[in-house]
């Protein structure tokens, strides 16, 4: 919270441009999406469509990477490894549930950005909504 106030203070100073700030935590798909929204708000629909298209491509790349990272060895977090005594089917079910939970969380993780308390609502559908209206205009 304090960092956001500091950034707002420096943004209001004379001679400081928005281009002087670079968010090093933002992901490529989020950067393209936010840039597309900025162009969309400025009625530059051709540029907005270009950035929304890039955002969709980057989103699916990031989603694929996130889902691949969910695969792997079972995480025994919450279990004591030495005391975990499940049979084969229970262990497989636990592992598969963990993988599915992780994959389901990818969409929430990809819709989150620094400086926001909660992720964007309907993040992927909003890409296509903006794209549709950018093509139309």
Short mmCIF file of C-alpha atoms in Angstrom, two decimals:
data_model
loop_
_atom_site.label_atom_id
_atom_site.label_comp_id
_atom_site.label_asym_id
_atom_site.label_seq_id
_atom_site.Cartn_x
_atom_site.Cartn_y
_atom_site.Cartn_z
CA UNK A 1 0.00 0.00 0.00
CA UNK A 2 2.80 2.37 0.89
CA UNK A 3 4.62 1.57 -2.36
CA UNK A 4 1.50 2.44 -4.37
CA UNK A 5 1.28 5.79 -2.57
CA UNK A 6 4.94 6.45 -3.36
CA UNK A 7 4.39 5.66 -7.03
CA UNK A 8 1.33 7.93 -7.16
CA UNK A 9 3.39 10.71 -5.58
CA UNK A 10 6.15 10.41 -8.18
CA UNK A 11 3.63 10.20 -11.03
CA UNK A 12 2.21 13.59 -10.00
CA UNK A 13 5.63 15.30 -10.09
CA UNK A 14 6.35 17.71 -12.93
CA UNK A 15 8.36 16.28 -15.81
CA UNK A 16 7.58 12.66 -15.00
CA UNK A 17 5.93 10.62 -17.74
CA UNK A 18 4.09 7.31 -17.49
CA UNK A 19 6.77 5.77 -19.72
CA UNK A 20 9.31 6.42 -16.96
CA UNK A 21 7.74 3.61 -14.92
CA UNK A 22 8.20 -0.02 -15.87
CA UNK A 23 6.43 -2.83 -14.05
CA UNK A 24 8.92 -5.67 -13.81
CA UNK A 25 6.40 -8.06 -12.27
CA UNK A 26 3.79 -7.98 -15.01
CA UNK A 27 3.55 -10.94 -17.35
CA UNK A 28 3.66 -10.49 -21.15
CA UNK A 29 -0.02 -11.35 -21.62
CA UNK A 30 -1.09 -8.89 -18.92
CA UNK A 31 1.12 -6.12 -20.33
CA UNK A 32 -0.41 -6.59 -23.80
CA UNK A 33 -3.92 -6.72 -22.36
CA UNK A 34 -3.49 -3.51 -20.36
CA UNK A 35 -1.90 -1.76 -23.33
CA UNK A 36 -4.79 -2.91 -25.51
CA UNK A 37 -7.25 -1.53 -22.97
CA UNK A 38 -5.44 1.79 -22.98
CA UNK A 39 -5.62 2.02 -26.79
CA UNK A 40 -9.24 0.90 -26.71
CA UNK A 41 -10.08 3.71 -24.27
CA UNK A 42 -8.31 6.19 -26.58
CA UNK A 43 -10.45 4.95 -29.53
CA UNK A 44 -7.36 3.58 -31.33
CA UNK A 45 -9.15 0.37 -32.24
CA UNK A 46 -6.60 -0.88 -34.78
CA UNK A 47 -3.77 -0.75 -32.26
CA UNK A 48 -6.05 -2.14 -29.55
CA UNK A 49 -6.94 -5.17 -31.69
CA UNK A 50 -3.24 -5.81 -32.38
CA UNK A 51 -2.42 -5.83 -28.67
CA UNK A 52 -5.46 -7.91 -27.71
CA UNK A 53 -4.47 -10.51 -30.32
CA UNK A 54 -0.95 -10.62 -28.87
CA UNK A 55 -2.44 -10.84 -25.36
CA UNK A 56 -4.55 -13.87 -26.32
CA UNK A 57 -1.54 -15.64 -27.82
CA UNK A 58 0.60 -14.86 -24.77
CA UNK A 59 -2.22 -15.93 -22.45
CA UNK A 60 -2.49 -19.37 -24.02
CA UNK A 61 1.29 -19.77 -23.93
CA UNK A 62 1.36 -18.83 -20.23
CA UNK A 63 -1.62 -21.10 -19.52
CA UNK A 64 0.11 -24.03 -21.20
CA UNK A 65 3.29 -23.38 -19.20
CA UNK A 66 1.35 -23.10 -15.95
CA UNK A 67 -0.47 -26.37 -16.59
CA UNK A 68 2.77 -28.17 -17.44
CA UNK A 69 4.31 -26.96 -14.19
CA UNK A 70 1.42 -28.58 -12.31
CA UNK A 71 2.56 -32.00 -13.50
CA UNK A 72 5.30 -33.73 -11.59
CA UNK A 73 5.98 -35.35 -8.27
CA UNK A 74 3.34 -35.40 -5.57
CA UNK A 75 3.66 -32.52 -3.12
CA UNK A 76 3.32 -33.93 0.39
CA UNK A 77 2.55 -30.50 1.86
CA UNK A 78 0.11 -31.08 4.69
CA UNK A 79 1.24 -34.68 5.05
CA UNK A 80 4.06 -36.09 7.04
CA UNK A 81 5.90 -38.06 4.37
CA UNK A 82 6.96 -40.83 6.72
CA UNK A 83 3.46 -41.23 8.14
CA UNK A 84 1.61 -41.05 4.80
CA UNK A 85 0.27 -44.57 4.46
CA UNK A 86 -2.26 -44.57 1.65
CA UNK A 87 -2.74 -47.51 -0.65
CA UNK A 88 -1.90 -47.19 -4.35
CA UNK A 89 -5.34 -45.97 -5.45
CA UNK A 90 -5.60 -43.40 -2.64
CA UNK A 91 -2.12 -42.08 -3.45
CA UNK A 92 -2.98 -41.83 -7.17
CA UNK A 93 -6.23 -40.05 -6.35
CA UNK A 94 -4.49 -37.61 -4.02
CA UNK A 95 -1.89 -36.84 -6.67
CA UNK A 96 -4.45 -36.41 -9.45
CA UNK A 97 -6.61 -34.14 -7.26
CA UNK A 98 -3.56 -32.02 -6.51
CA UNK A 99 -2.74 -31.73 -10.24
CA UNK A 100 -6.34 -30.82 -11.14
CA UNK A 101 -6.51 -28.23 -8.36
CA UNK A 102 -3.27 -26.67 -9.57
CA UNK A 103 -4.46 -26.59 -13.20
CA UNK A 104 -7.75 -25.02 -12.17
CA UNK A 105 -5.86 -22.33 -10.24
CA UNK A 106 -3.86 -21.36 -13.36
CA UNK A 107 -6.69 -19.22 -14.76
CA UNK A 108 -6.91 -17.28 -11.48
CA UNK A 109 -3.15 -16.83 -11.37
CA UNK A 110 -3.02 -15.58 -14.96
CA UNK A 111 -5.82 -13.07 -14.32
CA UNK A 112 -3.99 -11.55 -11.34
CA UNK A 113 -1.67 -8.61 -11.51
CA UNK A 114 0.38 -6.62 -9.03
CA UNK A 115 -1.48 -3.74 -7.46
CA UNK A 116 -4.88 -5.43 -7.54
CA UNK A 117 -6.41 -7.25 -4.59
CA UNK A 118 -8.34 -9.71 -6.73
CA UNK A 119 -7.99 -11.06 -10.25
CA UNK A 120 -9.85 -9.64 -13.24
CA UNK A 121 -13.38 -11.00 -13.59
CA UNK A 122 -13.87 -13.13 -16.72
CA UNK A 123 -10.36 -12.33 -17.88
CA UNK A 124 -10.17 -14.50 -21.00
CA UNK A 125 -13.73 -13.74 -22.20
CA UNK A 126 -13.02 -10.03 -21.82
CA UNK A 127 -10.12 -10.41 -24.30
CA UNK A 128 -12.53 -11.65 -26.94
CA UNK A 129 -15.13 -9.03 -26.02
CA UNK A 130 -12.60 -6.22 -26.51
CA UNK A 131 -11.35 -7.85 -29.69
CA UNK A 132 -14.85 -8.10 -31.13
CA UNK A 133 -15.60 -4.43 -30.52
CA UNK A 134 -12.14 -3.39 -31.75
CA UNK A 135 -12.73 -5.24 -35.04
CA UNK A 136 -16.22 -3.76 -35.30
CA UNK A 137 -15.02 -0.18 -34.84
#
